[in-house]
Tab-separated table of C-alpha atoms in Angstrom:
chain	number	residue	atom	x	y	z
A	9	TYR	CA	-0.007	0.021	0.018
A	10	SER	CA	1.115	3.483	-0.651
A	11	SER	CA	-0.090	7.076	-0.630
A	12	VAL	CA	-0.864	8.322	-4.151
A	13	LEU	CA	-1.052	12.004	-5.314
A	14	LEU	CA	-4.161	12.330	-7.402
A	15	ASN	CA	-5.299	15.157	-9.555
A	16	ASN	CA	-6.339	18.453	-7.861
A	17	ASN	CA	-3.800	17.960	-5.015
A	18	ASN	CA	-5.843	15.109	-3.543
A	19	VAL	CA	-4.009	12.254	-1.827
A	20	PHE	CA	-5.221	8.681	-1.569
A	21	PHE	CA	-3.892	7.497	1.803
A	22	PRO	CA	-4.897	4.024	2.900
A	23	LEU	CA	-4.775	2.922	6.512
A	24	GLN	CA	-4.712	-0.603	7.871
A	25	ILE	CA	-6.555	-0.866	11.179
A	26	ASP	CA	-6.661	-4.272	12.922
A	27	HIS	CA	-8.014	-4.251	16.512
A	28	SER	CA	-5.308	-2.245	18.333
A	29	ILE	CA	-2.836	-1.639	15.462
A	30	VAL	CA	-3.003	1.291	12.972
A	31	GLU	CA	-0.602	1.304	10.099
A	32	SER	CA	-0.055	3.835	7.300
A	33	PHE	CA	2.285	3.443	4.307
A	34	GLY	CA	3.796	6.164	2.157
A	35	GLY	CA	6.616	6.912	-0.195
A	36	GLY	CA	5.879	3.964	-2.485
A	37	GLY	CA	5.822	1.593	0.551
A	38	LYS	CA	9.245	2.791	1.794
A	39	THR	CA	7.778	4.505	4.832
A	40	CYS	CA	5.509	3.016	7.476
A	41	ILE	CA	3.906	4.640	10.490
A	42	THR	CA	2.616	2.201	13.063
A	43	THR	CA	0.830	2.993	16.364
A	44	ARG	CA	-1.086	0.976	18.878
A	45	ALA	CA	-4.568	2.043	20.019
A	46	TYR	CA	-6.549	0.623	22.898
A	47	PRO	CA	-10.077	-0.009	21.455
A	48	THR	CA	-11.871	-0.891	24.727
A	49	LEU	CA	-12.784	2.794	24.916
A	50	SER	CA	-13.434	3.250	21.213
A	51	ILE	CA	-16.565	1.331	20.651
A	52	ASN	CA	-19.380	2.433	18.255
A	53	ASP	CA	-20.076	6.175	18.766
A	54	ASN	CA	-16.954	6.582	20.904
A	55	ALA	CA	-14.643	5.776	17.980
A	56	HIS	CA	-13.076	8.845	16.335
A	57	LEU	CA	-10.518	9.664	13.627
A	58	PHE	CA	-8.096	12.436	14.254
A	59	VAL	CA	-5.910	13.871	11.421
A	60	PHE	CA	-3.017	16.156	12.076
A	61	ASN	CA	-0.650	18.005	9.708
A	62	ASN	CA	2.676	19.553	10.488
A	63	GLY	CA	2.772	21.415	7.184
A	64	SER	CA	1.623	24.896	6.331
A	65	GLN	CA	-1.464	23.896	4.315
A	66	HIS	CA	-4.918	23.102	5.657
A	67	VAL	CA	-5.999	19.439	5.353
A	68	ASP	CA	-9.633	18.276	4.698
A	69	ILE	CA	-10.893	14.766	4.735
A	70	SER	CA	-13.365	14.785	1.865
A	71	THR	CA	-14.093	11.020	1.794
A	72	LEU	CA	-13.623	8.233	4.263
A	73	ASN	CA	-14.529	4.679	3.430
A	74	ALA	CA	-14.162	1.739	5.858
A	75	TRP	CA	-14.627	-1.963	5.340
A	76	SER	CA	-14.659	-4.891	7.729
A	77	LEU	CA	-12.076	-7.541	7.077
A	78	SER	CA	-12.688	-11.305	7.316
A	79	GLN	CA	-10.825	-13.290	9.937
A	80	VAL	CA	-7.625	-15.054	8.900
A	81	HIS	CA	-7.786	-18.745	8.834
A	82	ILE	CA	-4.471	-20.471	9.606
A	83	ASN	CA	-4.089	-24.130	8.731
């Protein structure tokens, strides 16, 4: 996975979220940011997404899509 600069200065930036791990990949997959969250307090309406930017430009989240993943079956 990687961030992709789209037209109109939009960025496609996928996140992997699995229970308590949040991962983000950028730079063609050369950069990875990983953090651990504790989801016992983030259930249903208590779950939030915070986006921060250390740059000089304002950031807007125009679209957010989320999908549930199937469980992994290990043989």
